[in-house]
Backbone as a printed PyTorch tensor [residue, N CA C, xyz], in Angstrom:
tensor([[[118.7040,  66.0580, 111.5650],
         [117.6950,  65.5660, 110.6800],
         [118.2640,  65.3560, 109.2800]],

        [[119.1490,  66.2650, 108.8700],
         [119.7430,  66.1500, 107.5490],
         [120.5820,  64.8830, 107.4150]],

        [[121.2950,  64.5340, 108.4650],
         [122.1380,  63.3440, 108.3740],
         [121.2770,  62.0860, 108.2230]],

        [[120.1160,  62.0470, 108.8280],
         [119.2170,  60.9110, 108.6510],
         [118.6770,  60.8580, 107.2220]],

        [[118.3390,  62.0050, 106.6880],
         [117.8420,  62.0750, 105.3160],
         [118.9120,  61.6110, 104.3350]],

        [[120.1620,  62.0410, 104.5640],
         [121.2630,  61.6350, 103.6900],
         [121.5230,  60.1380, 103.7920]],

        [[121.4860,  59.5980, 105.0040],
         [121.7130,  58.1670, 105.1860],
         [120.6200,  57.3600, 104.4950]],

        [[119.3950,  57.7800, 104.5960],
         [118.2800,  57.0880, 103.9490],
         [118.4030,  57.1570, 102.4330]],

        [[118.7720,  58.3130, 101.9130],
         [118.9070,  58.4390, 100.4570],
         [120.0550,  57.5890,  99.9350]],

        [[121.1340,  57.4630, 100.6940],
         [122.2510,  56.6100, 100.2790],
         [121.8360,  55.1480, 100.3010]],

        [[121.0640,  54.7610, 101.3270],
         [120.6120,  53.3720, 101.4220],
         [119.6690,  53.0190, 100.2770]],

        [[118.8550,  53.9700,  99.8530],
         [117.9100,  53.7300,  98.7640],
         [118.5240,  53.9990,  97.3950]],

        [[119.6900,  54.6200,  97.3780],
         [120.3660,  54.9070,  96.1230],
         [119.7900,  56.1150,  95.3940]],

        [[119.2050,  57.0180,  96.1030],
         [118.6790,  58.2330,  95.4730],
         [119.5550,  59.4100,  95.8540]],

        [[119.3690,  60.4920,  95.1490],
         [120.1390,  61.7020,  95.5010],
         [119.3590,  62.4840,  96.5480]],

        [[120.0740,  62.9610,  97.5420],
         [119.3730,  63.7110,  98.6030],
         [118.8660,  65.0530,  98.0630]],

        [[117.7130,  65.4340,  98.5210],
         [117.1760,  66.7430,  98.1640],
         [117.6490,  67.7460,  99.1930]],

        [[118.0680,  68.8990,  98.7370],
         [118.5470,  69.8890,  99.7110],
         [117.3920,  70.3600, 100.5910]],

        [[117.7140,  70.5780, 101.8410],
         [116.6960,  71.0550, 102.7890],
         [116.3010,  72.4790, 102.4210]],

        [[115.0380,  72.7740, 102.6140],
         [114.5480,  74.1220, 102.3270],
         [115.1280,  75.0910, 103.3490]],

        [[115.5770,  76.2520, 102.8860],
         [116.1260,  77.2150, 103.8440],
         [115.0200,  77.7250, 104.7660]],

        [[115.4260,  78.0270, 105.9750],
         [114.4560,  78.5560, 106.9450],
         [113.9770,  79.9180, 106.4550]],

        [[112.6790,  80.2060, 106.6240],
         [112.1930,  81.5130, 106.1770],
         [112.8620,  82.6230, 106.9770]],

        [[113.2580,  83.6550, 106.2740],
         [113.9170,  84.7810, 106.9300],
         [112.8810,  85.6070, 107.6820]],

        [[113.2710,  86.0470, 108.8480],
         [112.3780,  86.8990, 109.6310],
         [112.2590,  88.2460, 108.9310]],

        [[111.0670,  88.8230, 108.9350],
         [110.9340,  90.1290, 108.2980],
         [111.7770,  91.1590, 109.0450]],

        [[112.3620,  92.0940, 108.3160],
         [113.1910,  93.0900, 108.9970],
         [112.3480,  93.9280, 109.9460]],

        [[112.9330,  94.2340, 111.0710],
         [112.2150,  95.0370, 112.0650],
         [112.1480,  96.4840, 111.5970]],

        [[110.9400,  97.0170, 111.5780],
         [110.7760,  98.4280, 111.2200],
         [111.2640,  99.2740, 112.3870]],

        [[111.8530, 100.3890, 112.0730],
         [112.2990, 101.2650, 113.1430],
         [111.7970, 102.6790, 112.8780]],

        [[112.2500, 103.5940, 113.6800],
         [111.7800, 104.9710, 113.6130],
         [112.1050, 105.5900, 112.2560]],

        [[113.1560, 105.1280, 111.5910],
         [113.5090, 105.6890, 110.2860],
         [112.4680, 105.3460, 109.2240]],

        [[111.5850, 104.3910, 109.4880],
         [110.5240, 104.0320, 108.5410],
         [109.3780, 105.0470, 108.5700]],

        [[109.3820, 105.9280, 109.5480],
         [108.3340, 106.9430, 109.6500],
         [108.5900, 108.0600, 108.6450]],

        [[107.5410, 108.7770, 108.2510],
         [107.7240, 109.8840, 107.3060],
         [108.6910, 110.9290, 107.8590]],

        [[109.5640, 111.4060, 106.9970],
         [110.5490, 112.4090, 107.3830],
         [109.8950, 113.7870, 107.3590]],

        [[109.8880, 114.4830, 108.4870],
         [109.2440, 115.8000, 108.4910],
         [109.9130, 116.7940, 107.5550]],

        [[111.2220, 116.6780, 107.3590],
         [111.9270, 117.6320, 106.5090],
         [111.5300, 117.4940, 105.0340]],

        [[110.9390, 116.3670, 104.6720],
         [110.5090, 116.1510, 103.2870],
         [108.9900, 116.2440, 103.1540]],

        [[108.3390, 116.8070, 104.1370],
         [106.8750, 116.8560, 104.1420],
         [106.3430, 118.1460, 103.5370]],

        [[105.0710, 118.1080, 103.1930],
         [104.3800, 119.3000, 102.6940],
         [104.3420, 120.3890, 103.7760]],

        [[104.2270, 119.9560, 105.0220],
         [104.1780, 120.8980, 106.1420],
         [105.4240, 121.7760, 106.1750]],

        [[106.6070, 121.1470, 106.1040],
         [107.8550, 121.9100, 106.1830],
         [108.0650, 122.7130, 104.8990]],

        [[107.6150, 122.1800, 103.7610],
         [107.7120, 122.9490, 102.5150],
         [106.8850, 124.2380, 102.6340]],

        [[105.6820, 124.1190, 103.1880],
         [104.8360, 125.2960, 103.4030],
         [105.4810, 126.2380, 104.4200]],

        [[106.0250, 125.6710, 105.4800],
         [106.7050, 126.4610, 106.5130],
         [107.8230, 127.2970, 105.8930]],

        [[108.6070, 126.6760, 105.0180],
         [109.7000, 127.3980, 104.3630],
         [109.1630, 128.4850, 103.4270]],

        [[108.0960, 128.1670, 102.6740],
         [107.5140, 129.1610, 101.7720],
         [106.9790, 130.3760, 102.5250]],

        [[106.5370, 130.1520, 103.7600],
         [105.9900, 131.2430, 104.5650],
         [107.0610, 131.9530, 105.3860]],

        [[108.3220, 131.6900, 105.0710],
         [109.4120, 132.4300, 105.6890],
         [110.0350, 131.7750, 106.9040]],

        [[109.7200, 130.5390, 107.1840],
         [110.3130, 129.8510, 108.3280],
         [111.6760, 129.2890, 108.0000]],

        [[112.5440, 129.2640, 108.9960],
         [113.8790, 128.6950, 108.8220],
         [113.9540, 127.3660, 109.5530]],

        [[114.5400, 126.3820, 108.8730],
         [114.6410, 125.0290, 109.4270],
         [116.1100, 124.7140, 109.6960]],

        [[116.4640, 124.4140, 110.9520],
         [117.8420, 124.0240, 111.2530],
         [118.1960, 122.7140, 110.5440]],

        [[119.4680, 122.4930, 110.3340],
         [119.9520, 121.3290, 109.5940],
         [119.4740, 120.0100, 110.1970]],

        [[119.7160, 119.7850, 111.4540],
         [119.3450, 118.5300, 112.1160],
         [118.2500, 118.7730, 113.1490]],

        [[117.1640, 119.3690, 112.7160],
         [116.0800, 119.7190, 113.6360],
         [115.3280, 118.4790, 114.0910]],

        [[114.9270, 118.4860, 115.3590],
         [114.0970, 117.4160, 115.8900],
         [112.6370, 117.7450, 115.6150]],

        [[111.7850, 116.7650, 115.8120],
         [110.3570, 116.9780, 115.6010],
         [109.8390, 118.0660, 116.5420]],

        [[110.2930, 118.0750, 117.7700],
         [109.8750, 119.0900, 118.7340],
         [110.2890, 120.4870, 118.3170]],

        [[111.5010, 120.6280, 117.8070],
         [111.9720, 121.9290, 117.3480],
         [111.1570, 122.4130, 116.1560]],

        [[110.8650, 121.4920, 115.2360],
         [110.0770, 121.8690, 114.0650],
         [108.6730, 122.3010, 114.4640]],

        [[108.0770, 121.5740, 115.3910],
         [106.7370, 121.9180, 115.8650],
         [106.7430, 123.2930, 116.5260]],

        [[107.7270, 123.5230, 117.3720],
         [107.8110, 124.7990, 118.0750],
         [108.0070, 125.9550, 117.0890]],

        [[108.9110, 125.8010, 116.1450],
         [109.1600, 126.8600, 115.1740],
         [107.9260, 127.1170, 114.2970]],

        [[107.2370, 126.0410, 113.9660],
         [106.0300, 126.1730, 113.1470],
         [104.9440, 126.9280, 113.9070]],

        [[104.7730, 126.6100, 115.1760],
         [103.7640, 127.3050, 115.9900],
         [104.1000, 128.7920, 116.1450]],

        [[105.3740, 129.0900, 116.3600],
         [105.8020, 130.4880, 116.4920],
         [105.5490, 131.2290, 115.1810]],

        [[105.8630, 130.5860, 114.0580],
         [105.6510, 131.2250, 112.7510],
         [104.1680, 131.4460, 112.4900]],

        [[103.3260, 130.4640, 112.8630],
         [101.8790, 130.6040, 112.6650],
         [101.3370, 131.7740, 113.4870]],

        [[101.8160, 131.9160, 114.7270],
         [101.3740, 133.0430, 115.5620],
         [101.8200, 134.3750, 114.9610]],

        [[103.0410, 134.4160, 114.4490],
         [103.5480, 135.6500, 113.8350],
         [102.7380, 136.0040, 112.5840]],

        [[102.3820, 135.0050, 111.8100],
         [101.5590, 135.2580, 110.6240],
         [100.1800, 135.7780, 111.0150]],

        [[ 99.5910, 135.1760, 112.0420],
         [ 98.2690, 135.6090, 112.5010],
         [ 98.3220, 137.0480, 113.0170]],

        [[ 99.3630, 137.3580, 113.7670],
         [ 99.5130, 138.7160, 114.3040],
         [ 99.7250, 139.7370, 113.1880]],

        [[100.2940, 139.2820, 112.0560],
         [100.5440, 140.1820, 110.9300],
         [ 99.3240, 140.2900, 110.0130]],

        [[ 98.2120, 139.6410, 110.4190],
         [ 96.9950, 139.7170, 109.6180],
         [ 96.8940, 138.6640, 108.5300]],

        [[ 97.8000, 137.7220, 108.5110],
         [ 97.7750, 136.6530, 107.5070],
         [ 97.1890, 135.3920, 108.1360]],

        [[ 95.9520, 135.4950, 108.5740],
         [ 95.3050, 134.4040, 109.3010],
         [ 95.0870, 133.1740, 108.4230]],

        [[ 94.8450, 133.3700, 107.1290],
         [ 94.6640, 132.2360, 106.2240],
         [ 95.9450, 131.4060, 106.1600]],

        [[ 97.0950, 132.0830, 106.0080],
         [ 98.3850, 131.3820, 105.9630],
         [ 98.6880, 130.7030, 107.2980]],

        [[ 98.3630, 131.3730, 108.3810],
         [ 98.5940, 130.7990, 109.7140],
         [ 97.7590, 129.5290, 109.8980]],

        [[ 96.4990, 129.5800, 109.4790],
         [ 95.6210, 128.4140, 109.6050],
         [ 96.0990, 127.2770, 108.7070]],

        [[ 96.5630, 127.6040, 107.5070],
         [ 97.0640, 126.5760, 106.5920],
         [ 98.2990, 125.8870, 107.1630]],

        [[ 99.1950, 126.6720, 107.7720],
         [100.4010, 126.1070, 108.3710],
         [100.0490, 125.2040, 109.5510]],

        [[ 99.1350, 125.6650, 110.3780],
         [ 98.7160, 124.8640, 111.5350],
         [ 98.0600, 123.5590, 111.0850]],

        [[ 97.2060, 123.6320, 110.0660],
         [ 96.5330, 122.4350, 109.5630],
         [ 97.5370, 121.4600, 108.9460]],

        [[ 98.5080, 121.9830, 108.2060],
         [ 99.5340, 121.1280, 107.5940],
         [100.3230, 120.3810, 108.6720]],

        [[100.6560, 121.0800, 109.7640],
         [101.3830, 120.4240, 110.8650],
         [100.5340, 119.3470, 111.5050]],

        [[ 99.2750, 119.6660, 111.7910],
         [ 98.3840, 118.6910, 112.4240],
         [ 98.1680, 117.4750, 111.5350]],

        [[ 98.0150, 117.6910, 110.2280],
         [ 97.8410, 116.5740, 109.2930],
         [ 99.0760, 115.6800, 109.2740]],

        [[100.2580, 116.3030, 109.2370],
         [101.4930, 115.5240, 109.2330],
         [101.6290, 114.7210, 110.5280]],

        [[101.3780, 115.3580, 111.6620],
         [101.4970, 114.6610, 112.9460],
         [100.5090, 113.5060, 113.0460]],

        [[ 99.2740, 113.7060, 112.5600],
         [ 98.2730, 112.6400, 112.6020],
         [ 98.7050, 111.4560, 111.7230]],

        [[ 99.1810, 111.7470, 110.5140],
         [ 99.6250, 110.6770, 109.6180],
         [100.8420, 109.9470, 110.1750]],

        [[101.7550, 110.7000, 110.7720],
         [102.9570, 110.0850, 111.3610],
         [102.5740, 109.1770, 112.5260]],

        [[101.6210, 109.6330, 113.3430],
         [101.1850, 108.8230, 114.4800],
         [100.4990, 107.5410, 114.0090]],

        [[ 99.6610, 107.6450, 112.9780],
         [ 98.9990, 106.4470, 112.4360],
         [100.0220, 105.4420, 111.9330]],

        [[101.0000, 105.9200, 111.1890],
         [102.0470, 105.0400, 110.6590],
         [102.8440, 104.4210, 111.8020]],

        [[103.1450, 105.2050, 112.8320],
         [103.9060, 104.6880, 113.9740],
         [103.1210, 103.5920, 114.6870]],

        [[101.8130, 103.7950, 114.8980],
         [101.0140, 102.7670, 115.5600],
         [100.9450, 101.4880, 114.7190]],

        [[100.8750, 101.6300, 113.4030],
         [100.8610, 100.4520, 112.5330],
         [102.1810,  99.6810, 112.6590]],

        [[103.2980, 100.3960, 112.7000],
         [104.5930,  99.7470, 112.8560],
         [104.7410,  99.1170, 114.2400]],

        [[104.2020,  99.7810, 115.2650],
         [104.2380,  99.2190, 116.6230],
         [103.4370,  97.9150, 116.6610]],

        [[102.2730,  97.9170, 116.0400],
         [101.4420,  96.7110, 116.0320],
         [102.1690,  95.5650, 115.3220]],

        [[102.8100,  95.8580, 114.1920],
         [103.5820,  94.8350, 113.4860],
         [104.7080,  94.3020, 114.3610]],

        [[105.3530,  95.1990, 115.0870],
         [106.4610,  94.7840, 115.9600],
         [105.9510,  93.9470, 117.1280]],

        [[104.7850,  94.2980, 117.6750],
         [104.1790,  93.4980, 118.7410],
         [103.9410,  92.0800, 118.2430]],

        [[103.4290,  91.9490, 117.0250],
         [103.1640,  90.6230, 116.4620],
         [104.4600,  89.8600, 116.2350]],

        [[105.4950,  90.5360, 115.7400],
         [106.7760,  89.8830, 115.4900],
         [107.4240,  89.3940, 116.7830]],

        [[107.2210,  90.1220, 117.8770],
         [107.8180,  89.7400, 119.1650],
         [106.8820,  88.8760, 120.0030]],

        [[105.7260,  88.5180, 119.4540],
         [104.7270,  87.6900, 120.1510],
         [104.3200,  88.3260, 121.4800]],

        [[104.1040,  89.6290, 121.4470],
         [103.6560,  90.3490, 122.6330],
         [102.1330,  90.4010, 122.6240]],

        [[101.5090,  90.4560, 123.7910],
         [100.0450,  90.4070, 123.8430],
         [ 99.3790,  91.6470, 123.2680]],

        [[ 98.2930,  91.3970, 122.5350],
         [ 97.5360,  92.5040, 121.9560],
         [ 96.9420,  93.3730, 123.0620]],

        [[ 96.6820,  92.7680, 124.2010],
         [ 96.1510,  93.5170, 125.3400],
         [ 97.0990,  94.6590, 125.7260]],

        [[ 98.3840,  94.3810, 125.7030],
         [ 99.3720,  95.4040, 126.0490],
         [ 99.3930,  96.4990, 124.9790]],

        [[ 99.3000,  96.1000, 123.7140],
         [ 99.2560,  97.0820, 122.6210],
         [ 98.0770,  98.0280, 122.8040]],

        [[ 96.8910,  97.4620, 123.0440],
         [ 95.6890,  98.2840, 123.2250],
         [ 95.8300,  99.1780, 124.4490]],

        [[ 96.4410,  98.6530, 125.4880],
         [ 96.6240,  99.4230, 126.7170],
         [ 97.5260, 100.6400, 126.4710]],

        [[ 98.6380, 100.4150, 125.7790],
         [ 99.5400, 101.5300, 125.4690],
         [ 98.8110, 102.5760, 124.6230]],

        [[ 98.0540, 102.1110, 123.6570],
         [ 97.3590, 103.0310, 122.7600],
         [ 96.2920, 103.8200, 123.5020]],

        [[ 95.5270, 103.1490, 124.3710],
         [ 94.4600, 103.8220, 125.1330],
         [ 95.0110, 104.8600, 126.0950]],

        [[ 96.1510, 104.5790, 126.6740],
         [ 96.7020, 105.4730, 127.6850],
         [ 97.5190, 106.6150, 127.1060]],

        [[ 97.5650, 106.7100, 125.7810],
         [ 98.2290, 107.8490, 125.1670],
         [ 99.7410, 107.7710, 125.1430]],

        [[100.2840, 106.5650, 125.0430],
         [101.7380, 106.4360, 124.9380],
         [102.2050, 107.0350, 123.6180]],

        [[103.4190, 107.5190, 123.6070],
         [104.0000, 108.0790, 122.3840],
         [104.3990, 106.9110, 121.4770]],

        [[103.7450, 106.7600, 120.3210],
         [104.0360, 105.6030, 119.4720],
         [105.4480, 105.6250, 118.8920]],

        [[106.0150, 106.7980, 118.6890],
         [107.3740, 106.8920, 118.1500],
         [108.3730, 106.3760, 119.1800]],

        [[108.2050, 106.7800, 120.4350],
         [109.0910, 106.2900, 121.4990],
         [108.8970, 104.7950, 121.7190]],

        [[107.6500, 104.3380, 121.6590],
         [107.3630, 102.9140, 121.8280],
         [108.0100, 102.1080, 120.7080]],

        [[107.9150, 102.5840, 119.4880],
         [108.5480, 101.9090, 118.3550],
         [110.0610, 101.8570, 118.5420]],

        [[110.6390, 102.9360, 119.0190],
         [112.0830, 102.9610, 119.2540],
         [112.4810, 101.9170, 120.3050]],

        [[111.6730, 101.7870, 121.3520],
         [111.9610, 100.7930, 122.3980],
         [111.8320,  99.3680, 121.8690]],

        [[110.9150,  99.1630, 120.9290],
         [110.6620,  97.8160, 120.4110],
         [111.6150,  97.4130, 119.2960]],

        [[112.4770,  98.3130, 118.8640],
         [113.4010,  97.9900, 117.7790],
         [114.8620,  98.0430, 118.2080]],

        [[115.1070,  98.0970, 119.4960],
         [116.4890,  98.0720, 119.9720],
         [116.9840,  96.6280, 120.0060]],

        [[118.2770,  96.4700, 120.2190],
         [118.8450,  95.1190, 120.3360],
         [118.2390,  94.4000, 121.5390]],

        [[117.9490,  95.1480, 122.5580],
         [117.4020,  94.5810, 123.7910],
         [115.9400,  94.1400, 123.6440]],

        [[115.2760,  94.5720, 122.5840],
         [113.8600,  94.2760, 122.3990],
         [113.5930,  92.7810, 122.2860]],

        [[114.5530,  92.0090, 121.8010],
         [114.3600,  90.5570, 121.6990],
         [114.1410,  89.9190, 123.0670]],

        [[114.6290,  90.5640, 124.1140],
         [114.4170,  90.0550, 125.4720],
         [112.9480,  90.1810, 125.8790]],

        [[112.2000,  91.0310, 125.1720],
         [110.7810,  91.2320, 125.4730],
         [109.9030,  90.1410, 124.8600]],

        [[110.4630,  89.3310, 123.9690],
         [109.6990,  88.3250, 123.2320],
         [108.8390,  87.4740, 124.1660]],

        [[107.5340,  87.4600, 123.8820],
         [106.5990,  86.6390, 124.6230],
         [106.2720,  87.1290, 126.0260]],

        [[106.7250,  88.3040, 126.3720],
         [106.5190,  88.8330, 127.7160],
         [105.0380,  89.1420, 127.9440]],

        [[104.5670,  88.9820, 129.1550],
         [103.1900,  89.2890, 129.5130],
         [102.9330,  90.7840, 129.5520]],

        [[101.6730,  91.1490, 129.5070],
         [101.2720,  92.5540, 129.4320],
         [101.7490,  93.3500, 130.6510]],

        [[101.5560,  92.8030, 131.8390],
         [101.9210,  93.5320, 133.0630],
         [103.4270,  93.7710, 133.1390]],

        [[104.1950,  92.7470, 132.8210],
         [105.6490,  92.8820, 132.8950],
         [106.1600,  93.8220, 131.8060]],

        [[105.5440,  93.7720, 130.6410],
         [105.9260,  94.6640, 129.5530],
         [105.6990,  96.1190, 129.9540]],

        [[104.5930,  96.3790, 130.6300],
         [104.3100,  97.7430, 131.0970],
         [105.3690,  98.1910, 132.0950]],

        [[105.8070,  97.2780, 132.9720],
         [106.8590,  97.6150, 133.9320],
         [108.1750,  97.9400, 133.2130]],

        [[108.4840,  97.1670, 132.1730],
         [109.7490,  97.3220, 131.4600],
         [109.8310,  98.6150, 130.6690]],

        [[108.7680,  98.9230, 129.9050],
         [108.8900, 100.0650, 128.9930],
         [107.7820, 101.1020, 129.1410]],

        [[106.8320, 100.8960, 130.0280],
         [105.7040, 101.8020, 130.1550],
         [106.0740, 103.2370, 130.4680]],

        [[106.9130, 103.4510, 131.4560],
         [107.2580, 104.8240, 131.8560],
         [108.0840, 105.5260, 130.7810]],

        [[108.9000, 104.7590, 130.0620],
         [109.7860, 105.3500, 129.0570],
         [109.0230, 105.8940, 127.8450]],

        [[107.8130, 105.4040, 127.6110],
         [107.0600, 105.8270, 126.4300],
         [105.8950, 106.7360, 126.7920]],

        [[105.7890, 107.1180, 128.0290],
         [104.7500, 108.0640, 128.4430],
         [103.3870, 107.4460, 128.6000]],

        [[103.3090, 106.1580, 128.9080],
         [102.0130, 105.5190, 129.1000],
         [101.3410, 106.1120, 130.3340]],

        [[100.0670, 106.3220, 130.2500],
         [ 99.3080, 106.8690, 131.3760],
         [ 99.1500, 108.3600, 131.3280]],

        [[ 99.7710, 109.0050, 130.3330],
         [ 99.6710, 110.4640, 130.1970],
         [ 98.8110, 110.7660, 128.9790]],

        [[ 97.6700, 111.2870, 129.2060],
         [ 96.8060, 111.6160, 128.0730],
         [ 96.3090, 113.0130, 128.1810]]])
């Protein structure tokens, strides 16, 4: 198309206008865009209440250690502190899940995946963090425009769909 535009501008004696650059695709959000538990109020409270956090702790390890610490606090008669720690963890997990679902929805739109599949994953209790991880791999571009049924076959079991 550019060569035709240049030929026409030369024939008319005008200067060619540069073609507009193609709009850049928005960067794909990944799991690192989610709130970091180690920088959360929950873990700060956990540390203040005597909990120890390993250097490279996973979310599961942090949850387990927090629950153990809350039980120990309750058994020691510090039920207020135990309840505060439990509430802080639940609040963090709820906010993280909301953010993950928002990022998953954005990724579904970017990959032109059906909203029906998004709603299905959400209704069936799929793990949004795992789903987001699956949708941001190099292989995720192969999912572009895929139908709901086939998408469920491809990544449904890996994200825990159907377990609620």
